[in-house]
C-alpha cells in the first residue's frame, strides 16, 4: 500500500506509510544506497545525490497536487546546516515564498524611489586609532515593513539576478557620499563596496565603476571593491582577470569574508 511514481524530468514522488521523520529519513537513505549499489559493475561508479522534500499528510482529503507542491518546495530548502539533503515542509516555507514574491514585485519601484539606503560602518586603524575608511552596508527601508536587514533580501536578489542593479545603486550612493565629503573639506578616506558574483560576469563592470568615479570627480583609489572569498572558487581565472583589470585602473580590490570559508587566517 505504498506508491512510487515519476513526476517529470528527474523528479520522483513516493507515498509512504510513515509519519516519523527519523524513519522517513532512514528509508530515503536506504533508497539512495540501493540505487547506487545497483549500478553496473563494468561501468565507472557515478554516485547519485538526491535532494528530498517531505510533506507529512495531516489531512487525507487534501488535494494531492498541493501535497506534491509542498514536498517540492521543501526539497528546494535543504536543512540550514546542509548536513542532510532532506527537508520537511512546514507553513513557514509557504510564508517565505509569499514574502519573496512580494519583495521581487516591489524591487524596481523601491529602487526608483530610493528606498535602498547605505549605512557606513567605520574602519579604525589599530596602529593609531584613527578613522581609516568605511564599508557601505545596504538597508531596505521597505514601505510596509520598515527597515529590512540584508539577510532578508540579499540572498533572494543573488538568486534572481536583481543583485547587479542593487550593487550599482550602492556604488552610486557611495561615490556621492565621497564627493560630498570632499566638497565639505573632510579628510579623504575610502569607502569599500561589495562586488557580487553576478557583477564579476558583467563585461562592462570596469566601465561602470570607472564611469561612476568620473561622474563624481573621484579617484578610483577612493572606492575599494570587496569580492567575497567564496566567489574565487567558482571561476578563478575570470575572477582573477577581472580583479587584475580593476587594480590596473586604480581600484583597490579586497577579499570579503576572508577566513570564514575556504581559507584560514
Coordinates of C-alpha atoms in Angstrom, one line a residue:
X1 CA 0.0 0.0 0.0
X2 CA 2.8 2.3 -0.9
X3 CA 3.4 4.0 -4.2
X4 CA 6.3 5.4 -6.2
X5 CA 5.9 7.4 -9.4
X6 CA 7.9 9.6 -11.7
X7 CA 6.6 13.1 -11.9
X8 CA 8.6 14.7 -14.7
X9 CA 12.2 15.1 -15.7
X10 CA 14.3 13.9 -12.7
X11 CA 11.5 14.4 -10.1
X12 CA 10.0 11.4 -8.4
X13 CA 7.3 11.0 -5.8
X14 CA 6.9 8.5 -3.1
X15 CA 3.8 7.9 -1.0
X16 CA 5.0 6.1 2.2
X17 CA 3.0 4.7 5.1
X18 CA 5.3 6.5 7.6
X19 CA 4.8 9.5 9.8
X20 CA 8.0 9.6 11.9
X21 CA 10.6 11.9 10.4
X22 CA 13.6 9.8 11.5
X23 CA 12.1 6.7 10.0
X24 CA 11.3 8.5 6.7
X25 CA 14.9 9.8 6.6
X26 CA 16.3 6.3 7.1
X27 CA 14.1 4.9 4.4
X28 CA 15.1 7.6 1.9
X29 CA 18.8 7.0 2.7
X30 CA 18.2 3.3 2.0
X31 CA 16.7 4.1 -1.4
X32 CA 19.7 6.1 -2.4
X33 CA 22.1 3.3 -1.2
X34 CA 20.2 0.8 -3.3
X35 CA 20.2 3.0 -6.4
X36 CA 24.0 3.5 -6.1
X37 CA 24.6 -0.2 -5.4
X38 CA 22.6 -1.3 -8.4
X39 CA 24.9 0.4 -11.0
X40 CA 26.5 -2.0 -13.5
X41 CA 29.8 -3.3 -12.2
X42 CA 31.6 -2.9 -15.6
X43 CA 30.9 0.9 -15.7
X44 CA 32.6 3.7 -13.8
X45 CA 30.8 4.5 -10.5
X46 CA 28.7 7.6 -10.7
X47 CA 27.3 8.3 -7.2
X48 CA 23.9 9.8 -7.4
X49 CA 22.9 12.6 -5.0
X50 CA 19.2 13.1 -4.3
X51 CA 17.6 16.1 -2.7
X52 CA 14.4 15.2 -0.9
X53 CA 11.4 17.1 0.4
X54 CA 8.8 15.6 2.6
X55 CA 5.2 16.7 3.3
X56 CA 3.5 14.8 6.1
X57 CA -0.1 14.1 5.2
X58 CA -2.2 15.6 8.1
X59 CA -5.5 15.6 6.1
X60 CA -6.0 12.6 3.8
X61 CA -8.6 14.6 1.9
X62 CA -6.2 17.3 0.8
X63 CA -5.5 17.7 -2.9
X64 CA -2.6 15.5 -3.9
X65 CA -1.2 18.3 -6.2
X66 CA -0.9 20.6 -3.2
X67 CA 0.9 17.9 -1.2
X68 CA 3.3 17.5 -4.2
X69 CA 3.9 21.2 -4.4
X70 CA 4.6 21.3 -0.6
X71 CA 7.1 18.4 -0.9
X72 CA 8.8 20.1 -3.9
X73 CA 9.0 23.4 -2.0
X74 CA 10.6 21.6 0.9
X75 CA 13.2 19.9 -1.4
X76 CA 14.3 23.4 -2.6
X77 CA 15.0 24.4 1.0
X78 CA 17.6 22.0 2.5
X79 CA 18.4 21.9 6.2
X80 CA 20.2 25.1 7.4
X81 CA 23.5 23.2 8.0
X82 CA 23.2 21.2 4.7
X83 CA 24.1 18.1 6.7
X84 CA 21.1 16.3 5.2
X85 CA 19.6 16.8 1.7
X86 CA 16.2 16.0 3.1
X87 CA 13.9 18.7 4.4
X88 CA 10.4 18.7 5.8
X89 CA 7.6 21.1 4.8
X90 CA 6.0 23.5 7.2
X91 CA 3.8 26.5 6.7
X92 CA 6.8 28.9 7.2
X93 CA 8.1 27.8 3.7
X94 CA 4.9 29.0 2.1
X95 CA 5.0 32.2 4.1
X96 CA 8.6 32.7 3.0
X97 CA 7.7 32.1 -0.7
X98 CA 4.9 34.7 -0.5
X99 CA 7.3 37.2 1.1
X100 CA 9.9 36.6 -1.6
X101 CA 7.3 37.1 -4.3
X102 CA 6.3 40.4 -2.7
X103 CA 9.9 41.6 -2.4
X104 CA 10.5 40.7 -6.0
X105 CA 7.5 42.7 -7.1
X106 CA 8.5 45.8 -5.1
X107 CA 12.2 45.8 -6.1
X108 CA 12.0 48.1 -9.1
X109 CA 9.7 50.7 -7.5
X110 CA 11.7 50.7 -4.3
X111 CA 15.0 51.2 -6.3
X112 CA 13.4 54.0 -8.2
X113 CA 12.1 55.7 -5.0
X114 CA 15.4 55.4 -3.3
X115 CA 14.2 53.0 -0.6
X116 CA 17.6 51.3 -0.6
X117 CA 20.0 53.2 1.6
X118 CA 23.6 52.8 2.6
X119 CA 24.9 52.9 6.1
X120 CA 28.6 53.3 6.7
X121 CA 30.5 51.1 9.1
X122 CA 33.7 52.7 10.1
X123 CA 37.1 51.1 9.8
X124 CA 39.5 52.0 12.5
X125 CA 43.3 51.7 12.2
X126 CA 44.7 49.7 15.1
X127 CA 48.1 51.4 14.7
X128 CA 46.9 54.9 15.6
X129 CA 43.2 54.5 16.4
X130 CA 42.2 56.8 13.6
X131 CA 39.3 56.5 11.1
X132 CA 40.9 54.8 8.1
X133 CA 37.9 54.1 5.9
X134 CA 34.3 52.8 5.9
X135 CA 32.2 50.0 4.4
X136 CA 28.9 50.6 2.7
X137 CA 26.1 48.4 4.1
X138 CA 22.8 48.4 2.3
X139 CA 19.4 48.5 4.1
X140 CA 16.0 48.5 2.6
X141 CA 13.5 51.0 4.0
X142 CA 10.5 48.9 3.0
X143 CA 7.3 50.9 2.5
X144 CA 5.3 48.4 4.6
X145 CA 7.7 46.6 6.9
X146 CA 10.2 49.4 7.6
X147 CA 13.9 48.6 7.6
X148 CA 14.8 45.1 6.4
X149 CA 18.2 43.6 7.2
X150 CA 20.3 42.4 4.2
X151 CA 19.7 38.7 5.2
X152 CA 16.1 39.2 4.2
X153 CA 16.7 40.2 0.6
X154 CA 20.4 39.9 -0.4
X155 CA 20.2 36.0 -0.9
X156 CA 17.0 36.4 -2.8
X157 CA 18.4 39.0 -5.1
X158 CA 21.5 37.0 -5.7
X159 CA 19.3 34.1 -6.7
X160 CA 17.1 36.1 -9.1
X161 CA 19.8 38.4 -10.6
X162 CA 18.5 41.7 -9.1
X163 CA 21.7 42.0 -7.1
X164 CA 23.6 43.6 -10.0
X165 CA 21.1 46.5 -10.2
X166 CA 21.2 46.9 -6.4
X167 CA 25.0 46.9 -6.3
X168 CA 25.2 49.7 -8.9
X169 CA 22.8 51.8 -6.8
X170 CA 25.0 51.2 -3.7
X171 CA 28.1 52.2 -5.7
X172 CA 26.5 55.4 -6.9
X173 CA 25.4 56.3 -3.3
X174 CA 28.9 55.6 -2.0
X175 CA 30.5 57.8 -4.7
X176 CA 28.0 60.6 -3.9
X177 CA 29.0 60.5 -0.3
X178 CA 32.7 60.6 -1.1
X179 CA 32.1 63.7 -3.3
X180 CA 30.0 65.3 -0.5
X181 CA 32.9 64.8 2.0
X182 CA 35.4 66.3 -0.4
X183 CA 33.2 69.3 -1.1
X184 CA 32.8 69.8 2.7
X185 CA 36.6 69.7 3.2
X186 CA 36.7 66.5 5.1
X187 CA 39.9 64.3 5.1
X188 CA 39.8 61.8 2.2
X189 CA 39.1 58.3 3.4
X190 CA 38.0 55.4 1.1
X191 CA 34.7 53.6 1.1
X192 CA 34.5 49.9 0.5
X193 CA 31.6 48.5 -1.5
X194 CA 30.6 44.9 -2.3
X195 CA 31.1 43.4 -5.7
X196 CA 28.8 40.4 -6.1
X197 CA 29.5 37.3 -8.1
X198 CA 26.9 38.4 -10.7
X199 CA 28.8 41.6 -11.2
X200 CA 32.0 39.8 -12.0
X201 CA 30.5 38.2 -15.1
X202 CA 29.3 41.6 -16.5
X203 CA 31.6 42.5 -19.4
X204 CA 31.1 46.2 -18.6
X205 CA 31.9 46.1 -14.9
X206 CA 35.1 48.1 -15.2
X207 CA 33.4 50.7 -17.4
X208 CA 30.5 51.1 -15.0
X209 CA 32.8 51.6 -12.0
X210 CA 35.1 54.0 -13.9
X211 CA 32.1 55.9 -15.2
X212 CA 30.8 56.4 -11.6
X213 CA 34.2 57.8 -10.3
X214 CA 34.4 60.1 -13.3
X215 CA 30.8 61.2 -12.8
X216 CA 31.6 62.4 -9.2
X217 CA 35.2 63.6 -10.0
X218 CA 36.8 60.9 -7.8
X219 CA 40.0 58.9 -8.0
X220 CA 39.4 55.1 -8.3
X221 CA 41.6 54.6 -5.2
X222 CA 38.8 56.1 -3.1
X223 CA 36.4 53.3 -3.9
X224 CA 37.6 49.9 -2.5
X225 CA 36.0 46.8 -4.1
X226 CA 35.2 43.8 -1.8
X227 CA 34.8 40.5 -3.6
X228 CA 33.5 37.6 -1.4
X229 CA 36.1 34.9 -0.8
X230 CA 33.8 32.1 -2.0
X231 CA 33.5 33.8 -5.4
X232 CA 37.1 32.8 -6.2
X233 CA 36.2 29.1 -6.1
X234 CA 33.7 29.3 -8.9
X235 CA 35.7 30.6 -11.9
X236 CA 39.1 31.5 -10.5
X237 CA 40.5 32.6 -13.9
X238 CA 37.7 35.1 -14.6
X239 CA 37.7 36.4 -11.1
X240 CA 41.5 37.0 -11.2
X241 CA 41.4 38.5 -14.7
X242 CA 38.6 40.9 -13.6
X243 CA 40.3 41.8 -10.3
X244 CA 43.6 42.4 -12.2
X245 CA 41.9 44.8 -14.6
X246 CA 40.2 46.7 -11.9
X247 CA 43.5 47.0 -10.0
X248 CA 45.2 48.3 -13.1
X249 CA 42.6 51.0 -13.3
X250 CA 43.5 52.0 -9.8
X251 CA 40.7 50.3 -7.8
X252 CA 41.9 48.5 -4.6
X253 CA 40.4 45.0 -4.5
X254 CA 39.8 43.4 -1.1
X255 CA 38.6 40.0 -0.2
X256 CA 35.4 40.0 1.8
X257 CA 34.6 37.3 4.5
X258 CA 38.2 36.2 4.4
X259 CA 38.9 33.3 6.8
X260 CA 35.2 32.4 7.2
X261 CA 35.0 29.9 4.4
X262 CA 37.7 28.2 2.3
X263 CA 40.8 29.8 3.9
X264 CA 42.0 30.4 7.4
X265 CA 43.7 33.4 8.9

